[in-house]
Coordinates of C-alpha atoms in Angstrom, one line a residue:
Chain A
M1009 CA -6.0 17.7 20.3
P1010 CA -8.3 18.0 17.1
T1011 CA -6.5 19.7 14.2
K1012 CA -8.3 22.6 12.4
L1013 CA -9.6 22.3 8.8
L1014 CA -10.1 25.5 6.8
F1015 CA -12.9 25.0 4.3
E1016 CA -14.7 27.6 2.2
D1017 CA -14.2 30.1 5.2
N1018 CA -15.4 28.0 7.8
T1019 CA -13.2 26.2 10.6
Y1020 CA -14.0 22.6 11.4
D1021 CA -12.3 20.5 14.1
C1022 CA -11.0 17.1 13.2
N1023 CA -10.4 15.0 15.9
Q1024 CA -7.8 12.1 16.3
N1025 CA -8.4 8.9 14.3
E1026 CA -11.3 10.9 12.1
S1027 CA -10.7 11.4 8.5
V1028 CA -11.2 14.9 6.9
L1029 CA -14.4 13.1 5.1
D1030 CA -15.8 11.9 8.3
A1031 CA -14.9 15.6 10.0
L1032 CA -16.6 17.7 7.2
I1033 CA -19.9 15.2 6.9
G1034 CA -20.1 14.9 10.6
H1035 CA -20.5 19.0 10.8
G1036 CA -23.0 18.6 8.0
V1037 CA -20.8 19.8 5.1
P1038 CA -21.6 17.9 2.0
V1039 CA -18.4 16.8 0.1
P1040 CA -18.5 14.3 -3.0
H1041 CA -17.7 11.0 -1.6
S1042 CA -18.3 7.0 -2.7
C1043 CA -16.2 4.2 -1.4
R1044 CA -14.6 5.5 1.6
S1045 CA -11.9 3.4 1.3
G1046 CA -9.3 5.3 -0.9
S1047 CA -10.3 3.6 -3.9
C1048 CA -12.6 5.7 -6.2
Q1049 CA -11.0 8.8 -5.8
T1050 CA -14.4 10.9 -5.8
C1051 CA -13.6 12.6 -2.5
L1052 CA -10.3 14.1 -3.9
M1053 CA -9.6 17.4 -2.5
R1054 CA -6.5 19.8 -2.4
A1055 CA -4.6 21.1 0.6
T1056 CA -3.8 24.9 -0.1
K1057 CA -1.9 25.4 3.1
G1058 CA -0.3 22.4 5.3
T1059 CA 1.0 18.8 3.8
P1060 CA -1.4 16.1 3.3
P1061 CA 0.1 12.9 4.9
E1062 CA 1.5 10.4 2.3
S1063 CA -1.1 7.9 3.1
A1064 CA -3.7 10.2 2.2
Q1065 CA -2.3 10.3 -1.5
K1066 CA -2.0 6.5 -2.1
G1067 CA -2.9 5.7 -5.7
L1068 CA -2.9 9.4 -7.0
K1069 CA -0.8 10.4 -10.1
E1070 CA 2.4 12.0 -9.2
T1071 CA 1.4 15.2 -10.6
L1072 CA -1.7 15.1 -8.3
K1073 CA 0.6 14.4 -5.6
A1074 CA 2.8 17.3 -6.8
Q1075 CA 0.0 19.6 -6.0
N1076 CA -1.0 18.5 -2.7
Y1077 CA -3.9 16.8 -3.6
F1078 CA -5.1 14.2 -1.5
L1079 CA -8.2 11.9 -0.5
A1080 CA -10.4 13.0 2.2
C1081 CA -11.6 9.3 3.3
S1082 CA -7.9 8.3 3.7
C1083 CA -6.4 11.7 5.1
H1084 CA -5.8 11.8 9.1
P1085 CA -4.4 15.3 9.2
Q1086 CA -1.1 15.8 11.2
E1087 CA -1.5 19.4 11.4
D1088 CA -3.9 22.4 10.7
M1089 CA -4.8 22.3 7.0
E1090 CA -6.6 24.7 4.6
I1091 CA -8.3 22.6 2.1
A1092 CA -10.7 23.1 -1.1
L1093 CA -12.5 20.7 -3.6
P1094 CA -10.5 20.2 -6.8
D1095 CA -10.3 23.6 -8.8
A1096 CA -12.6 25.4 -6.7
D1097 CA -9.7 28.4 -6.4
A1098 CA -9.2 28.6 -10.1
G1099 CA -9.7 32.3 -10.2
R1100 CA -9.3 34.4 -13.0
F1101 CA -6.4 37.2 -13.8
K1102 CA -5.2 39.8 -16.2
A1103 CA -2.5 39.1 -18.8
T1104 CA -0.9 41.4 -21.6
V1105 CA -0.8 40.0 -25.1
K1106 CA 3.1 40.4 -25.9
T1107 CA 3.5 38.4 -28.9
V1108 CA 1.5 36.8 -31.8
E1109 CA 3.3 35.0 -34.1
T1110 CA 2.5 32.9 -36.9
L1111 CA 3.4 29.1 -36.7
S1112 CA 1.9 27.5 -39.8
H1113 CA -1.3 28.4 -41.9
D1114 CA -3.9 27.8 -39.3
I1115 CA -1.7 27.9 -35.9
V1116 CA -0.3 31.1 -34.3
C1117 CA 1.5 31.3 -30.9
L1118 CA 0.4 33.5 -28.7
G1119 CA 2.8 35.2 -25.8
L1120 CA 1.4 36.6 -22.7
H1121 CA 2.5 38.5 -19.9
C1122 CA 1.1 38.3 -16.5
E1123 CA 1.9 41.2 -13.7
Q1124 CA 1.9 38.6 -11.0
P1125 CA 4.1 35.5 -11.5
V1126 CA 2.2 32.6 -12.5
D1127 CA 2.9 29.1 -10.8
Y1128 CA 2.7 26.4 -13.3
R1129 CA 3.9 23.2 -15.0
A1130 CA 4.9 22.8 -18.6
G1131 CA 2.0 20.7 -20.1
Q1132 CA -0.8 22.5 -18.1
F1133 CA -3.7 24.4 -19.6
I1134 CA -5.2 27.8 -19.2
N1135 CA -8.8 29.0 -20.0
L1136 CA -8.3 32.4 -22.0
F1137 CA -11.6 34.7 -21.8
K1138 CA -12.9 36.9 -24.7
D1139 CA -15.2 38.0 -22.4
S1140 CA -16.9 37.1 -19.0
T1141 CA -18.7 34.4 -20.4
L1142 CA -16.7 33.0 -23.4
G1143 CA -13.6 31.2 -22.8
R1144 CA -11.5 28.4 -24.2
S1145 CA -8.7 26.2 -23.0
Y1146 CA -5.3 26.0 -24.3
S1147 CA -2.4 24.1 -23.6
L1148 CA 0.7 25.8 -22.6
A1149 CA 3.9 25.3 -24.6
S1150 CA 6.2 27.3 -22.5
V1151 CA 8.3 26.2 -19.8
P1152 CA 8.4 28.4 -16.4
T1153 CA 12.2 28.3 -16.2
R1154 CA 13.1 29.0 -19.6
D1155 CA 10.3 31.2 -21.1
T1156 CA 9.6 34.9 -19.7
H1157 CA 6.2 34.5 -21.2
L1158 CA 3.3 32.2 -21.3
K1159 CA 3.0 30.8 -24.9
L1160 CA 0.0 29.1 -26.1
H1161 CA -0.7 27.4 -29.9
V1162 CA -3.8 28.4 -31.0
R1163 CA -5.4 26.9 -34.1
K1164 CA -7.8 28.8 -36.1
V1165 CA -11.1 26.5 -35.6
P1166 CA -13.8 27.3 -38.7
E1167 CA -16.2 29.9 -36.8
G1168 CA -14.4 29.9 -33.9
R1169 CA -15.4 32.6 -31.8
V1170 CA -12.3 32.7 -29.4
S1171 CA -9.7 31.3 -32.1
G1172 CA -11.1 33.7 -34.6
W1173 CA -10.7 36.6 -32.2
I1174 CA -7.1 35.6 -31.2
H1175 CA -6.0 35.1 -34.9
H1176 CA -7.6 38.3 -36.2
Q1177 CA -8.1 40.9 -33.4
L1178 CA -5.6 40.3 -30.8
K1179 CA -2.3 42.3 -31.0
P1180 CA 0.5 43.0 -28.7
G1181 CA -0.3 45.4 -25.9
D1182 CA -4.2 44.2 -25.5
S1183 CA -5.2 43.2 -22.0
V1184 CA -7.0 39.4 -21.6
E1185 CA -8.3 37.3 -18.8
I1186 CA -7.1 34.1 -18.1
S1187 CA -7.6 31.2 -15.6
Q1188 CA -4.8 29.9 -13.4
P1189 CA -2.9 27.0 -14.9
I1190 CA -4.9 23.6 -14.7
G1191 CA -4.2 20.2 -15.6
N1192 CA -2.2 16.9 -14.4
C1193 CA -0.6 16.3 -17.7
F1194 CA 3.2 17.4 -17.0
Y1195 CA 6.9 16.0 -16.3
V1196 CA 7.5 15.2 -12.7
S1197 CA 11.5 14.4 -12.0
G1198 CA 12.4 11.4 -9.8
N1199 CA 12.8 8.6 -12.7
P1200 CA 15.2 10.0 -15.1
E1201 CA 16.0 6.9 -16.7
Q1202 CA 12.2 6.1 -17.6
G1203 CA 11.6 6.5 -21.6
L1204 CA 9.3 9.2 -22.2
L1205 CA 6.6 8.6 -25.3
L1206 CA 4.9 11.9 -26.6
I1207 CA 2.4 11.5 -29.2
G1208 CA 0.2 14.7 -30.4
T1209 CA -1.6 15.8 -33.2
G1210 CA -2.5 19.3 -34.5
S1211 CA -2.1 22.0 -31.8
G1212 CA -1.7 19.1 -29.5
L1213 CA 2.0 19.7 -30.0
A1214 CA 2.0 22.7 -27.7
P1215 CA 2.1 20.7 -24.3
L1216 CA 4.2 17.9 -25.5
Y1217 CA 6.6 20.6 -26.8
G1218 CA 7.0 22.4 -23.1
I1219 CA 7.0 18.6 -21.5
A1220 CA 10.0 17.6 -23.7
L1221 CA 11.7 20.9 -23.0
D1222 CA 11.1 20.7 -19.5
A1223 CA 12.1 17.1 -18.9
I1224 CA 15.6 17.9 -20.9
T1225 CA 16.1 21.2 -18.8
Q1226 CA 15.3 18.9 -15.6
G1227 CA 18.1 16.6 -16.7
H1228 CA 15.9 13.9 -17.8
T1229 CA 18.6 10.9 -19.2
G1230 CA 16.4 8.3 -20.4
P1231 CA 15.0 8.4 -24.2
I1232 CA 12.2 11.0 -25.0
R1233 CA 10.6 10.4 -28.3
L1234 CA 8.2 12.8 -29.7
Y1235 CA 5.8 12.0 -32.5
H1236 CA 3.6 14.6 -34.0
G1237 CA 1.1 13.7 -36.5
S1238 CA -0.7 15.8 -39.4
R1239 CA -2.6 15.1 -42.5
N1240 CA -0.5 16.9 -44.6
I1241 CA 3.4 18.6 -44.3
E1242 CA 1.7 21.9 -44.0
G1243 CA -0.1 21.2 -41.0
L1244 CA 3.2 20.3 -39.1
Y1245 CA 5.1 23.0 -37.3
L1246 CA 8.2 23.9 -35.4
T1247 CA 10.0 21.2 -37.3
E1248 CA 13.2 22.8 -37.9
E1249 CA 13.4 23.8 -34.1
L1250 CA 12.5 20.2 -33.2
R1251 CA 15.0 18.9 -35.5
A1252 CA 17.5 21.0 -34.0
L1253 CA 16.9 20.0 -30.3
A1254 CA 17.2 16.6 -31.3
K1255 CA 20.7 17.0 -32.8
Q1256 CA 21.7 18.8 -29.6
H1257 CA 20.4 16.4 -27.3
P1258 CA 21.0 12.6 -28.3
N1259 CA 18.5 11.3 -25.9
F1260 CA 15.4 13.2 -27.5
S1261 CA 14.1 12.2 -30.9
Y1262 CA 11.3 13.9 -33.2
T1263 CA 9.4 12.2 -35.5
P1264 CA 7.0 13.9 -37.7
C1265 CA 4.1 11.8 -39.2
I1266 CA 2.0 12.4 -42.2
S1267 CA -1.4 10.3 -42.4
N1268 CA -2.7 11.1 -45.6
T1269 CA -2.8 8.0 -47.7
E1270 CA -1.8 9.7 -51.0
F1271 CA 1.5 11.2 -49.3
V1272 CA 4.6 10.1 -51.4
A1273 CA 7.3 9.1 -48.8
Q1274 CA 10.0 11.8 -48.4
E1275 CA 13.1 12.0 -46.2
G1276 CA 12.6 13.2 -42.8
Y1277 CA 9.0 12.4 -42.8
A1278 CA 7.1 9.2 -41.4
T1279 CA 4.1 8.0 -43.3
G1280 CA 1.2 7.0 -41.2
R1281 CA -0.6 7.9 -38.2
A1282 CA 1.6 9.0 -35.4
L1283 CA 0.1 6.6 -32.9
D1284 CA 0.9 4.0 -35.3
V1285 CA 4.1 4.9 -36.1
A1286 CA 5.2 5.2 -32.5
L1287 CA 3.9 1.9 -31.4
A1288 CA 5.6 0.1 -34.4
D1289 CA 8.9 2.0 -33.4
I1290 CA 9.1 1.0 -29.8
N1291 CA 8.7 -2.6 -28.9
G1292 CA 6.4 -2.8 -26.1
L1293 CA 5.6 0.2 -23.6
S1294 CA 6.2 -1.5 -20.3
G1295 CA 7.8 0.9 -18.0
W1296 CA 7.2 3.8 -20.3
R1297 CA 5.6 7.4 -19.4
I1298 CA 3.0 8.4 -21.9
F1299 CA 2.1 12.0 -22.7
L1300 CA -1.0 12.1 -25.3
C1301 CA -2.6 15.4 -26.6
G1302 CA -4.6 16.3 -29.4
N1303 CA -7.7 15.1 -31.5
P1304 CA -9.8 13.3 -28.8
D1305 CA -10.2 9.8 -30.9
M1306 CA -6.5 9.7 -31.1
V1307 CA -6.1 10.3 -27.3
K1308 CA -8.6 7.8 -26.4
S1309 CA -7.4 4.9 -28.8
A1310 CA -3.7 5.7 -27.8
K1311 CA -4.5 5.2 -24.1
K1312 CA -5.9 2.0 -24.8
K1313 CA -3.4 0.8 -27.1
A1314 CA -0.6 2.1 -25.0
F1315 CA -1.9 0.4 -21.5
L1316 CA -2.4 -3.0 -23.8
S1317 CA 1.1 -2.3 -24.9
G1318 CA 2.3 -2.7 -21.4
A1319 CA 2.3 0.9 -19.9
A1320 CA 1.0 1.2 -16.5
I1321 CA -2.3 3.5 -16.1
K1322 CA -0.8 5.9 -13.7
D1323 CA 1.8 6.4 -16.2
I1324 CA -0.2 7.3 -19.1
Y1325 CA -1.0 11.1 -19.1
A1326 CA -3.5 12.9 -21.3
D1327 CA -5.6 16.1 -20.4
A1328 CA -9.3 15.3 -20.9
F1329 CA -9.9 17.6 -24.0
T1330 CA -13.0 18.1 -25.6
L1331 CA -13.5 20.2 -28.5
A1332 CA -15.8 23.1 -27.8
A1333 CA -18.5 24.0 -30.0
A1334 CA -17.7 27.0 -32.4
Chain B
M354 CA -15.3 -10.1 6.8
N355 CA -12.6 -12.4 5.7
N356 CA -9.4 -10.3 6.2
T357 CA -7.3 -13.2 6.4
L358 CA -7.5 -14.0 2.5
F359 CA -6.9 -10.2 1.7
N360 CA -3.6 -10.2 4.0
N361 CA -2.5 -13.7 3.1
L362 CA -2.7 -12.5 -0.7
G363 CA -0.6 -9.3 0.4
G364 CA -2.9 -6.8 1.2
E365 CA -3.4 -3.6 -0.7
G366 CA -0.1 -4.3 -2.5
A367 CA -1.3 -7.4 -4.3
V368 CA -4.4 -5.7 -5.0
D369 CA -2.2 -2.7 -6.7
A370 CA -0.1 -5.4 -8.5
A371 CA -3.1 -7.2 -9.8
V372 CA -5.0 -4.5 -11.2
D373 CA -3.3 -3.4 -14.3
I374 CA -2.6 -6.9 -15.2
F375 CA -6.3 -7.8 -14.7
Y376 CA -7.9 -4.8 -16.6
R377 CA -5.4 -5.4 -19.4
K378 CA -6.7 -9.1 -19.5
V379 CA -10.6 -8.1 -19.5
L380 CA -9.9 -5.3 -22.2
S381 CA -8.2 -8.0 -24.6
D382 CA -10.9 -10.5 -24.0
D383 CA -13.3 -10.0 -27.0
R384 CA -16.2 -11.7 -24.8
I385 CA -16.2 -9.1 -22.3
S386 CA -14.2 -6.0 -23.4
D387 CA -17.3 -4.1 -24.8
F388 CA -18.4 -3.9 -21.2
F389 CA -15.2 -2.4 -19.7
D390 CA -14.4 0.2 -23.0
D391 CA -14.8 3.1 -20.7
V392 CA -13.8 6.2 -22.0
D393 CA -12.3 7.1 -18.5
M394 CA -9.7 4.4 -18.3
E395 CA -8.6 5.9 -14.9
R396 CA -12.1 5.7 -13.3
Q397 CA -12.4 2.3 -14.8
A398 CA -9.2 1.3 -13.0
A399 CA -10.2 2.8 -9.6
K400 CA -13.2 0.6 -10.0
Q401 CA -11.4 -2.4 -10.6
K402 CA -9.3 -1.9 -7.6
A403 CA -12.2 -1.5 -5.5
F404 CA -13.9 -4.7 -7.0
L405 CA -10.6 -6.5 -6.6
T406 CA -10.3 -5.5 -2.8
M407 CA -13.7 -7.1 -2.5
A408 CA -12.7 -10.2 -4.0
F409 CA -9.8 -10.6 -2.0
G410 CA -12.1 -10.1 1.1
G411 CA -10.2 -6.8 1.9
P412 CA -12.3 -3.9 3.4
N413 CA -14.8 -2.4 1.2
Q414 CA -18.1 -0.7 1.5
Y415 CA -20.0 -2.7 -1.3
S416 CA -23.5 -3.8 -0.4
G417 CA -25.8 -6.0 -2.4
M418 CA -27.8 -3.1 -3.4
D419 CA -24.8 -1.4 -4.7
M420 CA -23.7 -4.3 -7.1
R421 CA -27.3 -4.5 -8.4
R422 CA -27.2 -0.4 -9.0
G423 CA -23.9 -0.5 -10.1
H424 CA -24.5 -3.2 -12.8
A425 CA -28.0 -2.6 -14.1
H426 CA -27.1 -0.5 -17.2
L427 CA -24.9 -3.4 -18.2
V428 CA -27.7 -6.2 -17.4
A429 CA -29.9 -4.0 -19.8
K430 CA -26.9 -4.2 -22.4
G431 CA -27.2 -8.1 -22.1
L432 CA -24.7 -8.9 -19.2
N433 CA -25.1 -12.5 -18.4
D434 CA -23.7 -15.5 -16.4
S435 CA -21.2 -16.2 -19.3
H436 CA -19.6 -12.8 -19.3
F437 CA -19.5 -13.2 -15.3
D438 CA -17.7 -16.4 -15.5
A439 CA -15.6 -14.9 -18.0
V440 CA -14.5 -12.0 -15.6
V441 CA -13.5 -14.7 -12.6
E442 CA -11.6 -16.6 -15.4
N443 CA -9.6 -13.5 -16.0
L444 CA -8.9 -12.9 -12.2
A445 CA -7.9 -16.5 -11.7
A446 CA -5.6 -15.7 -14.8
T447 CA -4.3 -12.9 -13.0
L448 CA -3.8 -14.3 -9.9
K449 CA -2.1 -17.5 -11.2
E450 CA 0.6 -15.0 -13.1
L451 CA 1.3 -13.4 -9.8
N452 CA 1.9 -16.8 -8.3
V453 CA -0.8 -17.4 -6.0
S454 CA -1.6 -20.5 -4.9
Q455 CA -4.9 -22.6 -6.1
E456 CA -5.9 -22.8 -2.9
Y457 CA -6.4 -19.1 -2.6
I458 CA -7.6 -18.7 -6.4
S459 CA -10.5 -20.9 -5.3
E460 CA -11.1 -19.0 -1.9
V461 CA -11.4 -15.5 -4.1
A462 CA -13.4 -17.3 -6.7
A463 CA -16.0 -18.5 -4.3
L464 CA -16.0 -14.8 -2.8
C465 CA -16.8 -13.5 -6.4
E466 CA -19.7 -16.0 -6.6
T467 CA -21.3 -14.8 -3.6
T468 CA -21.9 -11.3 -5.6
R469 CA -23.3 -13.1 -9.1
S470 CA -27.1 -12.9 -8.5
D471 CA -26.8 -9.1 -7.4
V472 CA -24.3 -8.4 -10.2
L473 CA -26.7 -9.9 -12.7
G474 CA -29.9 -8.5 -11.3
K475 CA -31.4 -11.8 -10.6

């Protein structure tokens, strides 16, 4: 008996011993693919209904597995499935502004309420639209089990059309449009003793704050070390909250780092770039899980240094954040 | 296809064990690191895995043409025999670290050798 595949409103038969990729291509459906041997991940797809077999998720990140992503070339379905290309189902929906709270001289926390419950993981991001064609990505700083609203940290970008609008015009009660949450940079339980290293700069603290809280809430017992970097003290925020959190949870530590070379050492602050401070603190990253967010150059360099310090590639999480033009 | 070597080395598990060690060696090797310094490390690691699967004689879809096309932009940047040798050397060191016998290491090197002219666009 062939299984049925529902893809983009059409149903296709998938014969026994046939992969999802073979079935789709055999029916003339164009699906991206390359090596056909489960290595290159070009044929990544997502099951929106039905469970992909474990063998079709080999080599994928835990966060992708948790969202039922699978490799079409290695997927021999055991049951009927509804499948989609990655993020093809990323629709938009309405949200109401609940709060606009100042966090620092150039960052506000935007609280959004959605009528329909939003299924998300702390650390993912959403796209927020000013109008139908102008949107920007913002990481979620909230945790589904702790916060009633979605929370975003929005830095005012010079001449930024969306961030300027958020900072100067949005007020509680306004209605905005957002995308569904996207991204693979989040905490998954299952290895509670593993060390977690979180490094962020600027408003890149947002997802890391959510991920740290999420890990704590889910009972992570291993060390959780958060390093937040900025040029000056004024660029840091949530400092008191994070210091309080560290007092409350002995396995959580928070290190604010000031990179300005003219900064005179001061108690409670590390001097140097967050990445360098973290690498000097922790002796080798073999076995650690790493989360990175912020300045793209920092993220790129941190990925490489963390890997060369012993972290496995599958344990390094960062959302591909590119700075949009103003 | 020499599936025996692939299986004797430990199949896909051996490739998984080798890929991080190998990529780390390559990125730390000043002779060749620039060629591997991809922004997208995950994609690069997936490529390393495909390469190691092939080097172990495992199932792969590479043709000589793919090898030529896939490396043409690197050849244009100056990829030559010395870089090819350095990669094979790093692979041998990786296998040694994983306690693979010299006999198998030589077999893997011989398999790599069959791709040299395609990789270097000769």
